[in-house]
mmCIF file of C-alpha atoms and ligand atoms in Angstrom:
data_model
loop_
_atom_site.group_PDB
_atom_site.id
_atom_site.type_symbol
_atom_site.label_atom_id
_atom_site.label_comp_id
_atom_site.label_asym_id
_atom_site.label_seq_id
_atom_site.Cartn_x
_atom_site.Cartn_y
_atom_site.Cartn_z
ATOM 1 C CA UNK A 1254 -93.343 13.296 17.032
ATOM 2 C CA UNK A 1255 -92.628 9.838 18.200
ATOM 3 C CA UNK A 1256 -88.940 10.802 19.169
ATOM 4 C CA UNK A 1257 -90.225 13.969 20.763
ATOM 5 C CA UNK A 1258 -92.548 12.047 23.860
ATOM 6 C CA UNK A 1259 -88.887 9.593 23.945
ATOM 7 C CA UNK A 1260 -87.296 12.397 24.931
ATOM 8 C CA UNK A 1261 -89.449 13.731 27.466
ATOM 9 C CA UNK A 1262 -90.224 10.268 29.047
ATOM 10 C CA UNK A 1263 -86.767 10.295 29.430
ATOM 11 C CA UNK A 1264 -85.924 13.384 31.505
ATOM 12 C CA UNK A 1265 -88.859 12.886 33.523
ATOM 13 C CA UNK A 1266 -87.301 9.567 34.633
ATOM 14 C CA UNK A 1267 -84.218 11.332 34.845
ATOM 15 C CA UNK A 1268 -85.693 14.099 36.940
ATOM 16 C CA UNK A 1269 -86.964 11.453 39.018
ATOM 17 C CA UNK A 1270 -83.989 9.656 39.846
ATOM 18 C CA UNK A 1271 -82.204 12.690 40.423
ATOM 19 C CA UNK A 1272 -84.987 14.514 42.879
ATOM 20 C CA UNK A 1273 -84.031 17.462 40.565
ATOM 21 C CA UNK A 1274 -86.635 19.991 40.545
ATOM 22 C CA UNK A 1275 -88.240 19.654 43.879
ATOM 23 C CA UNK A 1276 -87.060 21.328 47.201
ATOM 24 C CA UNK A 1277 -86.710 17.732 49.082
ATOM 25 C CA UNK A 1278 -83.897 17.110 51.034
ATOM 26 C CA UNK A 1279 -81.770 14.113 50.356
ATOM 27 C CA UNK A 1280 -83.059 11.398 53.312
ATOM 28 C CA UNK A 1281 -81.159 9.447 55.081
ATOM 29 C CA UNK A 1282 -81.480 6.202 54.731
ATOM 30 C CA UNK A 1283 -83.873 3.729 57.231
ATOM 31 C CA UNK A 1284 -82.119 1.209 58.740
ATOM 32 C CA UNK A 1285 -83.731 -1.675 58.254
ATOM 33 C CA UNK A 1286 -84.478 -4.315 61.488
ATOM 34 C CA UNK A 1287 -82.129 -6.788 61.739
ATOM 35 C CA UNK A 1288 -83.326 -9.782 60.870
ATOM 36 C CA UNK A 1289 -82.756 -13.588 62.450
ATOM 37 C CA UNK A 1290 -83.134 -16.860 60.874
ATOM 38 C CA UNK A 1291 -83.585 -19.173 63.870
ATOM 39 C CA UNK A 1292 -83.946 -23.209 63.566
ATOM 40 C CA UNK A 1293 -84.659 -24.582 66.919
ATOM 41 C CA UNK A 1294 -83.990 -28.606 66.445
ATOM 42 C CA UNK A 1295 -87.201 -29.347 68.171
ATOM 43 C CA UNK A 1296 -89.274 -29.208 71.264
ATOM 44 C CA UNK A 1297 -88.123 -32.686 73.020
ATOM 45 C CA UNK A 1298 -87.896 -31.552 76.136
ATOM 46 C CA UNK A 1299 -88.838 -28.854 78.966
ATOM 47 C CA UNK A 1300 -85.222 -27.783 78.463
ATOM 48 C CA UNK A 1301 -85.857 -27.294 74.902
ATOM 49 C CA UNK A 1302 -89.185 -24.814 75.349
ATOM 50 C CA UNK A 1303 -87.788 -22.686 77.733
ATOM 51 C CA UNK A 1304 -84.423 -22.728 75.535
ATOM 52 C CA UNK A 1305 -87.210 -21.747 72.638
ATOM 53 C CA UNK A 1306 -88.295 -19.332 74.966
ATOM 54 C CA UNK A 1307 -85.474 -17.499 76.225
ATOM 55 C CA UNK A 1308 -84.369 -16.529 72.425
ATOM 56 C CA UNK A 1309 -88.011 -15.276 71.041
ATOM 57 C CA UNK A 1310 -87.814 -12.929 74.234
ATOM 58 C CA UNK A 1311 -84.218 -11.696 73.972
ATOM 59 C CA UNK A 1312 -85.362 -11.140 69.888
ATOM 60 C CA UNK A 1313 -87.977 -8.969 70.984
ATOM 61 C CA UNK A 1314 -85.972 -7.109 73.636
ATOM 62 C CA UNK A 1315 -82.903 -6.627 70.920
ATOM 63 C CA UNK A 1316 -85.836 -5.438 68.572
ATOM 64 C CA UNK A 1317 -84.531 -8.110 65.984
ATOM 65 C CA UNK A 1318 -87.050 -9.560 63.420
ATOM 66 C CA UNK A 1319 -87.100 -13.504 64.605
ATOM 67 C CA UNK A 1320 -87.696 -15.696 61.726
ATOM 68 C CA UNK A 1321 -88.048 -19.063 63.849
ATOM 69 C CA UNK A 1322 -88.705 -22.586 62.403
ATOM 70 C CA UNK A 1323 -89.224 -26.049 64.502
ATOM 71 C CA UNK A 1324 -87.095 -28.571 62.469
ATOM 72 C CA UNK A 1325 -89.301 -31.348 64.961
ATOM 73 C CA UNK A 1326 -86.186 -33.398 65.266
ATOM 74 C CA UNK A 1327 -85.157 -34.028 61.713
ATOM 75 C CA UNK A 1328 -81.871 -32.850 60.862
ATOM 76 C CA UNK A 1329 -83.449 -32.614 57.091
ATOM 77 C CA UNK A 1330 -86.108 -29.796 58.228
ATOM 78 C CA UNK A 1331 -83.259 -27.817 59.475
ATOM 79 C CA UNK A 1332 -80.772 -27.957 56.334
ATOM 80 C CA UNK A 1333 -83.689 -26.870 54.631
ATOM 81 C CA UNK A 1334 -84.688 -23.658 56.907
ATOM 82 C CA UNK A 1335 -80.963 -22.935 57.026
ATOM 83 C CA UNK A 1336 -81.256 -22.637 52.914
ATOM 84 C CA UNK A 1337 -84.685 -20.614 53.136
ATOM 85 C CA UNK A 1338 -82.863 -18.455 55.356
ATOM 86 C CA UNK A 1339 -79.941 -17.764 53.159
ATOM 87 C CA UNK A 1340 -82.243 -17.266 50.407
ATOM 88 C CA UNK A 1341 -83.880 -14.463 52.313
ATOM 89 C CA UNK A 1342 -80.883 -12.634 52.593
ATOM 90 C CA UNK A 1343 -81.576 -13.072 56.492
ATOM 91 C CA UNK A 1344 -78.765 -10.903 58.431
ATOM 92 C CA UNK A 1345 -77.568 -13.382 61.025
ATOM 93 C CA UNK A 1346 -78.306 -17.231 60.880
ATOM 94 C CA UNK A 1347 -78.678 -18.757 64.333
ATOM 95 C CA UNK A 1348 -79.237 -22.995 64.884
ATOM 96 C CA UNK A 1349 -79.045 -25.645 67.290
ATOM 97 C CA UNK A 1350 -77.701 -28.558 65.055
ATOM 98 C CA UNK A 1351 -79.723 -31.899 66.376
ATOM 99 C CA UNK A 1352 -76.529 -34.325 65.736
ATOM 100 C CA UNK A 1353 -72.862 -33.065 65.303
ATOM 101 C CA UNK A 1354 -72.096 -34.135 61.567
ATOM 102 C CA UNK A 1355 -73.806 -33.444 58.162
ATOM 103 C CA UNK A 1356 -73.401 -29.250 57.800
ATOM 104 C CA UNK A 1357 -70.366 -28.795 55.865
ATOM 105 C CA UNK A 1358 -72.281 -28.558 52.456
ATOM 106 C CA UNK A 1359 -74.980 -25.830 53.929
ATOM 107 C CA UNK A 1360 -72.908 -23.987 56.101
ATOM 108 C CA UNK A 1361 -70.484 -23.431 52.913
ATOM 109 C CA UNK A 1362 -73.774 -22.009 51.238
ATOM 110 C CA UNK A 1363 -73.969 -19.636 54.328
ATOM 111 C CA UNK A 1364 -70.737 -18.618 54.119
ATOM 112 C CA UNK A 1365 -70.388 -18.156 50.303
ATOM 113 C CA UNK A 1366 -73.597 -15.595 50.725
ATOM 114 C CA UNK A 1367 -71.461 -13.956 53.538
ATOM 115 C CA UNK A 1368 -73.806 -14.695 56.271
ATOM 116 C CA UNK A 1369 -72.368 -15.536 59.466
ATOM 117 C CA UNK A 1370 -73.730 -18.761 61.496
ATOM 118 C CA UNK A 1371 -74.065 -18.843 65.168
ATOM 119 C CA UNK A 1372 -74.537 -22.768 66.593
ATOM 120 C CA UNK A 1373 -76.499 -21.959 69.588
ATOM 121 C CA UNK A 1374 -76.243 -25.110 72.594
ATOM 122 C CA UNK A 1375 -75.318 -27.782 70.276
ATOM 123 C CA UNK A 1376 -71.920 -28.288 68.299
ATOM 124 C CA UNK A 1377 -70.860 -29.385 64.873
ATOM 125 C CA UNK A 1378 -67.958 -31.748 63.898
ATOM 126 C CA UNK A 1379 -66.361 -30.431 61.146
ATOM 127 C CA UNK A 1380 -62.807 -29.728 59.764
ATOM 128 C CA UNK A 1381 -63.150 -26.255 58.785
ATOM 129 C CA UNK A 1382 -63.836 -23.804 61.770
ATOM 130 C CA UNK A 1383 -64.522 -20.798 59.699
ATOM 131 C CA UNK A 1384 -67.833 -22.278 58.738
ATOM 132 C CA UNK A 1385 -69.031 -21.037 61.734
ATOM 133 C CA UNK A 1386 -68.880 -17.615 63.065
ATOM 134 C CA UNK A 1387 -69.478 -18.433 67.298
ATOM 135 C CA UNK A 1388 -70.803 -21.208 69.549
ATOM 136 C CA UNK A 1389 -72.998 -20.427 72.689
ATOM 137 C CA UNK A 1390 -73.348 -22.936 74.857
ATOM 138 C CA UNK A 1391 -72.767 -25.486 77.640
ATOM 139 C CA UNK A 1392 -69.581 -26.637 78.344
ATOM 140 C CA UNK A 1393 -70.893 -30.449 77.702
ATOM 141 C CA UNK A 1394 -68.102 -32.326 78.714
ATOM 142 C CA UNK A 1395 -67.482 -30.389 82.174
ATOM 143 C CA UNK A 1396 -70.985 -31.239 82.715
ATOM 144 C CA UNK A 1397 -69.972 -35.139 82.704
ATOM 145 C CA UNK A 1398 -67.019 -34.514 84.547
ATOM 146 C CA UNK A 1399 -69.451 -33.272 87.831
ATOM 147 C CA UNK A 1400 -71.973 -35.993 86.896
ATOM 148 C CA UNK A 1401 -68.795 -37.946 87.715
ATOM 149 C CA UNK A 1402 -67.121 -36.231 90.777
ATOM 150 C CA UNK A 1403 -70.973 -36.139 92.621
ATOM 151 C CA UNK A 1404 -70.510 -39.957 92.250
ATOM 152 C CA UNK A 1405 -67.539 -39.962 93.847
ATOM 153 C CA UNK A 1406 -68.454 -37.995 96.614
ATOM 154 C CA UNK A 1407 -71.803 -40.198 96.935
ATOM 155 C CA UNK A 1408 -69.863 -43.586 96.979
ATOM 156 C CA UNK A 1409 -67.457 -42.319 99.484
ATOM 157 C CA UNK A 1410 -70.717 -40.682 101.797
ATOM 158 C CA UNK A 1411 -72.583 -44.297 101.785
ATOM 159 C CA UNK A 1412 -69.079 -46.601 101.634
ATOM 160 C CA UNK A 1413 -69.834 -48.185 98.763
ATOM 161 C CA UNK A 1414 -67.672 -51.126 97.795
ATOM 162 C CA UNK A 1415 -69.135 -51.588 94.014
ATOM 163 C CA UNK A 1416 -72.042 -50.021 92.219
ATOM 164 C CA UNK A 1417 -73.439 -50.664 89.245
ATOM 165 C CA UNK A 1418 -74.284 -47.889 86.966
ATOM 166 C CA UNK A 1419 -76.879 -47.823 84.021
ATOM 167 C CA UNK A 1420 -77.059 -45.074 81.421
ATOM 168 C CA UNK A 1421 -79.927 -43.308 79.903
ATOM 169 C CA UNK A 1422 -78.217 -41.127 77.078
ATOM 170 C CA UNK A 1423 -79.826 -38.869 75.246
ATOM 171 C CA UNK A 1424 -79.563 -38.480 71.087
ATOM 172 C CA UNK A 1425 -77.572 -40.656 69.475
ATOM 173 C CA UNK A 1426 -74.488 -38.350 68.146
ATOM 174 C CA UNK A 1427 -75.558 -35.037 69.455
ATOM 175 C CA UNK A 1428 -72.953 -32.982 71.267
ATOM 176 C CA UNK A 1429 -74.295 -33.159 75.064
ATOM 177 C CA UNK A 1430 -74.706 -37.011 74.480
ATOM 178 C CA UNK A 1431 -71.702 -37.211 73.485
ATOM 179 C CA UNK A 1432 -69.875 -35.242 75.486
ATOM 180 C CA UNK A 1433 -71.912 -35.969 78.803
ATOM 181 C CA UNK A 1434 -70.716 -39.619 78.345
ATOM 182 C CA UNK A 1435 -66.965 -38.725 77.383
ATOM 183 C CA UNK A 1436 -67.429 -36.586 80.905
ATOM 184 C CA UNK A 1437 -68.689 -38.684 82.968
ATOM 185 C CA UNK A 1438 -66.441 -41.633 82.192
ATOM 186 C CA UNK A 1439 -63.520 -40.074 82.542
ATOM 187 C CA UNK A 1440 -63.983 -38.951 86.093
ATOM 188 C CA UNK A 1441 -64.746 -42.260 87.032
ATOM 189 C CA UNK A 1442 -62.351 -44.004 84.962
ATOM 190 C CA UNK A 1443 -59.203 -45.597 87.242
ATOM 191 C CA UNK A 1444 -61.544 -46.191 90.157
ATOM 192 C CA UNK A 1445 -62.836 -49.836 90.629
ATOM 193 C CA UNK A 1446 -65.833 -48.999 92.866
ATOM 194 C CA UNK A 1447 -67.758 -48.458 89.007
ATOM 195 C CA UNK A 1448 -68.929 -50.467 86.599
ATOM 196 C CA UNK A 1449 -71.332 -48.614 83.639
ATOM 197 C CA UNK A 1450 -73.029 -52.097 82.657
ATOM 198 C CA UNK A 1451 -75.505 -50.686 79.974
ATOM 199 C CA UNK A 1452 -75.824 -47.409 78.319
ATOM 200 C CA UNK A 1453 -79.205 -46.793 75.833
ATOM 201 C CA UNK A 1454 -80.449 -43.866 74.467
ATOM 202 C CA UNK A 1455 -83.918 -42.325 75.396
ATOM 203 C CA UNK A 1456 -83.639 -38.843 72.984
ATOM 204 C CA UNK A 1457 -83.792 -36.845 75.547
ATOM 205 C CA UNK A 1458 -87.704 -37.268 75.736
ATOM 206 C CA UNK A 1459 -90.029 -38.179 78.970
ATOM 207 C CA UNK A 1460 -91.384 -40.956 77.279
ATOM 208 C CA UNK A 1461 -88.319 -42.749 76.326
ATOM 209 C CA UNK A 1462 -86.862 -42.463 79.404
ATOM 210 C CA UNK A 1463 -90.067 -44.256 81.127
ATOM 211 C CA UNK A 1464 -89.380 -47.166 77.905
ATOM 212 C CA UNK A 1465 -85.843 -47.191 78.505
ATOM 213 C CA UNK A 1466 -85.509 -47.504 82.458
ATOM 214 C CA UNK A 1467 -88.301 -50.542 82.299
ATOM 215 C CA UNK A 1468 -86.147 -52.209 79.698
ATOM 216 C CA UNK A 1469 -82.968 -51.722 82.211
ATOM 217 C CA UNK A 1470 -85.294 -53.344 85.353
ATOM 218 C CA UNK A 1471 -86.117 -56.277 83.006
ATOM 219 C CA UNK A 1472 -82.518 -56.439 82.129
ATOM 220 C CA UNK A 1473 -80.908 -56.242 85.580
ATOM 221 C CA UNK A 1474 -83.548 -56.264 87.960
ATOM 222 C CA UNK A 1475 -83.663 -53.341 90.942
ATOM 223 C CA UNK A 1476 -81.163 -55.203 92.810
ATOM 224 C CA UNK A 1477 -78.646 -55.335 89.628
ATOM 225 C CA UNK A 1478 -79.146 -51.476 89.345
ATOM 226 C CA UNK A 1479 -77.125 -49.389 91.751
ATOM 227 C CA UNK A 1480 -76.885 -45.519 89.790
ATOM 228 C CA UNK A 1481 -79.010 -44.298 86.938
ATOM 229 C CA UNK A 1482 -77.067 -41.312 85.332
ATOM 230 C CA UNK A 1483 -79.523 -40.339 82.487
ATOM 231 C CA UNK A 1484 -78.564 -37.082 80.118
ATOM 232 C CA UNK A 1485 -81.712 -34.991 80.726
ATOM 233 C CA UNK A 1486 -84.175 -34.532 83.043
ATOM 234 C CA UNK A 1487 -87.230 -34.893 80.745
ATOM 235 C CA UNK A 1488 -86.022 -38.633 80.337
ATOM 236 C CA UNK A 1489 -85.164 -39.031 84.247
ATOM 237 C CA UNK A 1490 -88.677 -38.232 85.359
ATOM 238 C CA UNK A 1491 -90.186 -40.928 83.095
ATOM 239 C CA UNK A 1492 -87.416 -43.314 84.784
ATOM 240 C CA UNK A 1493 -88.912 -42.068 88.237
ATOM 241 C CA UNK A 1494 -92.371 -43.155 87.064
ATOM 242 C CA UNK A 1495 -91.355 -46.155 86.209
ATOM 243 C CA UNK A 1496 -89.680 -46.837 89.772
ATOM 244 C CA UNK A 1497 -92.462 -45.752 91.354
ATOM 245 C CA UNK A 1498 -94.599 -48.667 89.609
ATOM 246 C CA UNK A 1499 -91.772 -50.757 90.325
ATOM 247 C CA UNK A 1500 -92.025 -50.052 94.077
ATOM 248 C CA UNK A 1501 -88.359 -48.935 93.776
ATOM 249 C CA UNK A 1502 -87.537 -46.076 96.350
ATOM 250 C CA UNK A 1503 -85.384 -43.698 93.500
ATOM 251 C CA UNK A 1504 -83.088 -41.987 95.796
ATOM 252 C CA UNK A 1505 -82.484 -44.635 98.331
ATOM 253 C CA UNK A 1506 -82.149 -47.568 96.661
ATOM 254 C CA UNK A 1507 -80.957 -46.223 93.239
ATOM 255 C CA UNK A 1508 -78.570 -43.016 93.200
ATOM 256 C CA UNK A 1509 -80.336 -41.239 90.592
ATOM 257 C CA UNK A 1510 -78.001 -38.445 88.743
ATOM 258 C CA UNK A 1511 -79.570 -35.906 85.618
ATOM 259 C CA UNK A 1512 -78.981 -33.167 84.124
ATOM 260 C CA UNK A 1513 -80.915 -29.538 83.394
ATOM 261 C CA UNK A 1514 -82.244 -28.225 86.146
ATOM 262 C CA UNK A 1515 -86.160 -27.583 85.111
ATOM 263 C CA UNK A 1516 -88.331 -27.530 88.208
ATOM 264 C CA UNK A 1517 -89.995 -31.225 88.763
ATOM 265 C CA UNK A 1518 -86.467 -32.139 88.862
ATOM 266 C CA UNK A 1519 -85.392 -29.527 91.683
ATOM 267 C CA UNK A 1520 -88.943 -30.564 93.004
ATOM 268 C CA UNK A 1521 -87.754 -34.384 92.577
ATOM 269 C CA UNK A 1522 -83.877 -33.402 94.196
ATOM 270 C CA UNK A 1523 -85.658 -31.642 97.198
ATOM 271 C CA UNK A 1524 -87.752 -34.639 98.172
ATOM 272 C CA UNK A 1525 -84.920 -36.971 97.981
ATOM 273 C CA UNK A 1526 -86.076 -38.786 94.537
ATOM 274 C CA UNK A 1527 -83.013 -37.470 92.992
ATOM 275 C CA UNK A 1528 -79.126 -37.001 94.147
ATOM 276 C CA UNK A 1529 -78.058 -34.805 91.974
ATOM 277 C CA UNK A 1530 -78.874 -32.078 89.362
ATOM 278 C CA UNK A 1531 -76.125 -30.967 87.098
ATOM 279 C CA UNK A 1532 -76.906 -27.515 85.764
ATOM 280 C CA UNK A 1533 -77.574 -27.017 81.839
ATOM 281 C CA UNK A 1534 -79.087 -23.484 81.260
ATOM 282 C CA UNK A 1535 -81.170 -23.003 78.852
ATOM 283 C CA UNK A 1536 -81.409 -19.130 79.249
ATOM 284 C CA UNK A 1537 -79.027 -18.640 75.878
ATOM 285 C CA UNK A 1538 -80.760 -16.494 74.315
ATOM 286 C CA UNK A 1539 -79.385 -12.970 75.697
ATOM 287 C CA UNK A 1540 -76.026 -14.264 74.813
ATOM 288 C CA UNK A 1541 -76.943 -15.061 71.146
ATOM 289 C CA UNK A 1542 -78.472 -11.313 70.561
ATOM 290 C CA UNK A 1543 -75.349 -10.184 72.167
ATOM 291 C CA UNK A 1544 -72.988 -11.761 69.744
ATOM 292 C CA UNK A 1545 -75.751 -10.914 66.458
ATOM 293 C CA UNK A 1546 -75.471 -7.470 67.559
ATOM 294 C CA UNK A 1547 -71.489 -7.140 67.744
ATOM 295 C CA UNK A 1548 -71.630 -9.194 64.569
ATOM 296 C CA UNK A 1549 -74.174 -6.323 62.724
ATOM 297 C CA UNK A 1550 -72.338 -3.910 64.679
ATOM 298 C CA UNK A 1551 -69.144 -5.391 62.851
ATOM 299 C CA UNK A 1552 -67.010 -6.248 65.629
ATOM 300 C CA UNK A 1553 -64.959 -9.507 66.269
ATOM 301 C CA UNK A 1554 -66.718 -12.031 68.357
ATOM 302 C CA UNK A 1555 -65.511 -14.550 70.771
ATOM 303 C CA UNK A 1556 -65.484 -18.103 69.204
ATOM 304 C CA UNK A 1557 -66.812 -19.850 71.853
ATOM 305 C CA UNK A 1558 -68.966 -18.713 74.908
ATOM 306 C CA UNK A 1559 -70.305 -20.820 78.269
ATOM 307 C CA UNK A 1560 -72.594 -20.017 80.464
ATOM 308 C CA UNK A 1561 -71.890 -20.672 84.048
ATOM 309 C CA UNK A 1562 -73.342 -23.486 85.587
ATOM 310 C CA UNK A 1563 -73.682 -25.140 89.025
ATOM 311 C CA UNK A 1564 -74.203 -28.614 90.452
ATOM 312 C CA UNK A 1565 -77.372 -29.175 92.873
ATOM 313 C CA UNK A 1566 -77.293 -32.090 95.123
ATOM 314 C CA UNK A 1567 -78.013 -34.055 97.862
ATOM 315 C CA UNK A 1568 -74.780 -33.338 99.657
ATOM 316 C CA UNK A 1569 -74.608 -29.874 99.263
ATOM 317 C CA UNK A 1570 -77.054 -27.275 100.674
ATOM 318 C CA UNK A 1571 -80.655 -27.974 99.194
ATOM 319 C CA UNK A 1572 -81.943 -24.594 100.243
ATOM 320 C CA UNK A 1573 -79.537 -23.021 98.068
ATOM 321 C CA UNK A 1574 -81.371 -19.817 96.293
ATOM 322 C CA UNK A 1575 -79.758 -20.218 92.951
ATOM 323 C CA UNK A 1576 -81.163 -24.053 92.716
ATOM 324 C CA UNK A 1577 -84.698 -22.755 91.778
ATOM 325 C CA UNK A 1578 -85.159 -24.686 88.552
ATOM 326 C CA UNK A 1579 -86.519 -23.086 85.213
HETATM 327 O O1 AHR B 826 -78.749 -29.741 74.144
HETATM 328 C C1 AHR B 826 -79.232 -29.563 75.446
HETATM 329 C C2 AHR B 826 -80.064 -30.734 75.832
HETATM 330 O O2 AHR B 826 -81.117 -30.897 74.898
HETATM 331 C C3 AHR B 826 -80.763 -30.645 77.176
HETATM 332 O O3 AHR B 826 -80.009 -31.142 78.218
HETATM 333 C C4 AHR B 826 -81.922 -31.519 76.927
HETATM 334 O O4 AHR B 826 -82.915 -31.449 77.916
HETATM 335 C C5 AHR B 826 -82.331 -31.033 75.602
HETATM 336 O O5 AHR B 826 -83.283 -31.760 74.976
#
């Protein structure tokens, strides 16, 4: 009796699994959304929100599943989302890596569960490239380079004999502080008007920037200051503040040079508080969706993509139409 209700347990599973007996049609199979793991380093700056921004709206518009996490700075918090990711079987994994070294171990991880990695605005230093599938972002060092050329131009505009530049960098070991500085010396290098006589780091964040440029006046005093050239522009408006106390005219009697782009600092450039803005977009996110959807699509993606960027200063036309800020 037993071995009799065995036996029919068993064909009913096996109709079951077969669909045999019913009139159904095989389905087709749903595809399922693709999903994103997305670790966005933090939210230091304005640069960084609207970065934030730009990628949960290009998600949506791809109709891609964003699974987003704030790693708040800590390189820890994103090594960490980067392994919950893998562990949800996540389809692409996207990040912007706070500081260049330290991935090898969990990018391998990534790799060895055959998920491809795209490093969205920031780099990685590492010796094996295949750990990474594509790179969107700026071009970090060209963005020195102008930094560097607009000084040029400036010193020649006001004959400058000698100027003394400061440097407010931003994070310690991260690609656009790095690179930014590499930039920027370089194009100055050979010529004797310049001489960088301090260079500290504000981490790309307002409040910083305010600390670090009041450290710089104690240091040199306003008439020992000649050029601030600080990484970001979260960081440059807190050094504006801080002139402003300081009844230092930015603009006049200090060249002031950033980088981004966000509005206060077009605002800022417009008014004559700042000399020059050197474009950093961060509208990445339509490229990023562009590249996940080749990559689920399974084409070959470029390695390395840059957006185009400009240079917005005081010597060029400020009622250009593309300098409206983000
Ligand atoms: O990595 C891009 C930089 O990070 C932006 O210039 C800065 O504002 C941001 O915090």
């Amino acid at each position: 009796m037993r071995r009799g209700i065995g036996l029919l347990l068993i064909a009913a599973l096996l109709l079951a699994v077969s669909g045999c007996g019913t009139d159904r049609e095989a389905e087709p199979a749903v595809p399922h959304a693709v999903v994103v793991g997305f670790s966005q380093l933090g939210a230091e700056s304005s640069w960084r929100i609207a970065n934030t921004e730009s990628m949960v709206n290009a998600a949506a518009s791809y109709g891609y599943v964003l699974m987003m996490e704030n790693a708040n700075q800590k390189q820890e918090l994103q090594i960490k989302s980067i392994r919950s990711f893998i562990a949800s079987r996540v389809d692409v994994i996207v990040f912007s890596p706070i500081v260049e070294t330290g991935w090898d171990n969990v990018l391998r991880e990534a790799q060895q569960a055959g998920i491809p990695v795209i490093l969205m605005d920031r780099m990685i230093e590492t010796s094996d490239d295949s750990l990474y599938t594509a790179y969107v972002g700026a071009d970090f060092y060209a963005e020195g380079v102008r930094a560097g050329e607009y000084l040029i131009r400036k010193a020649d505009a006001l004959g400058a004999e000698h100027m003394n530049i400061v440097e407010i960098s931003g994070t310690i070991d991260s690609t656009p502080m790095r690179d930014r500085q590499r930039g920027f010396m370089d194009a100055i290098a050979g010529d004797p008007r310049f001489t960088v006589i301090d260079s500290i780091s504000g981490d790309f964040l307002r409040s910083k920037g305010e600390e670090c440029m009041t450290t710089l006046l104690d240091r040199y005093g306003a008439d020992g200051i000649d050029v601030v050239y600080s990484h970001n522009d979260s960081m440059t408006l807190g050094a504006l503040d801080v002139m402003d106390r300081a009844g230092i005219r930015p603009g006049q009697d200090i060249v002031v040079i950033t980088v981004d782009g966000e509005k206060e600092a077009v605002a800022e450039l417009k008014k004559g508080r700042i000399n020059c803005i050197v474009q950093c977009t961060p509208a990445l996110g339509g490229s990023v969706m562009a590249l996940v959807q080749g990559l689920t699509d399974g084409r070959i993606v470029p390695k390395i993509s840059h957006p185009v960027e400009g240079t917005y200063s005081d010597l060029d036309d400020l009622d250009d139409p593309e300098m409206e800020g983000f």
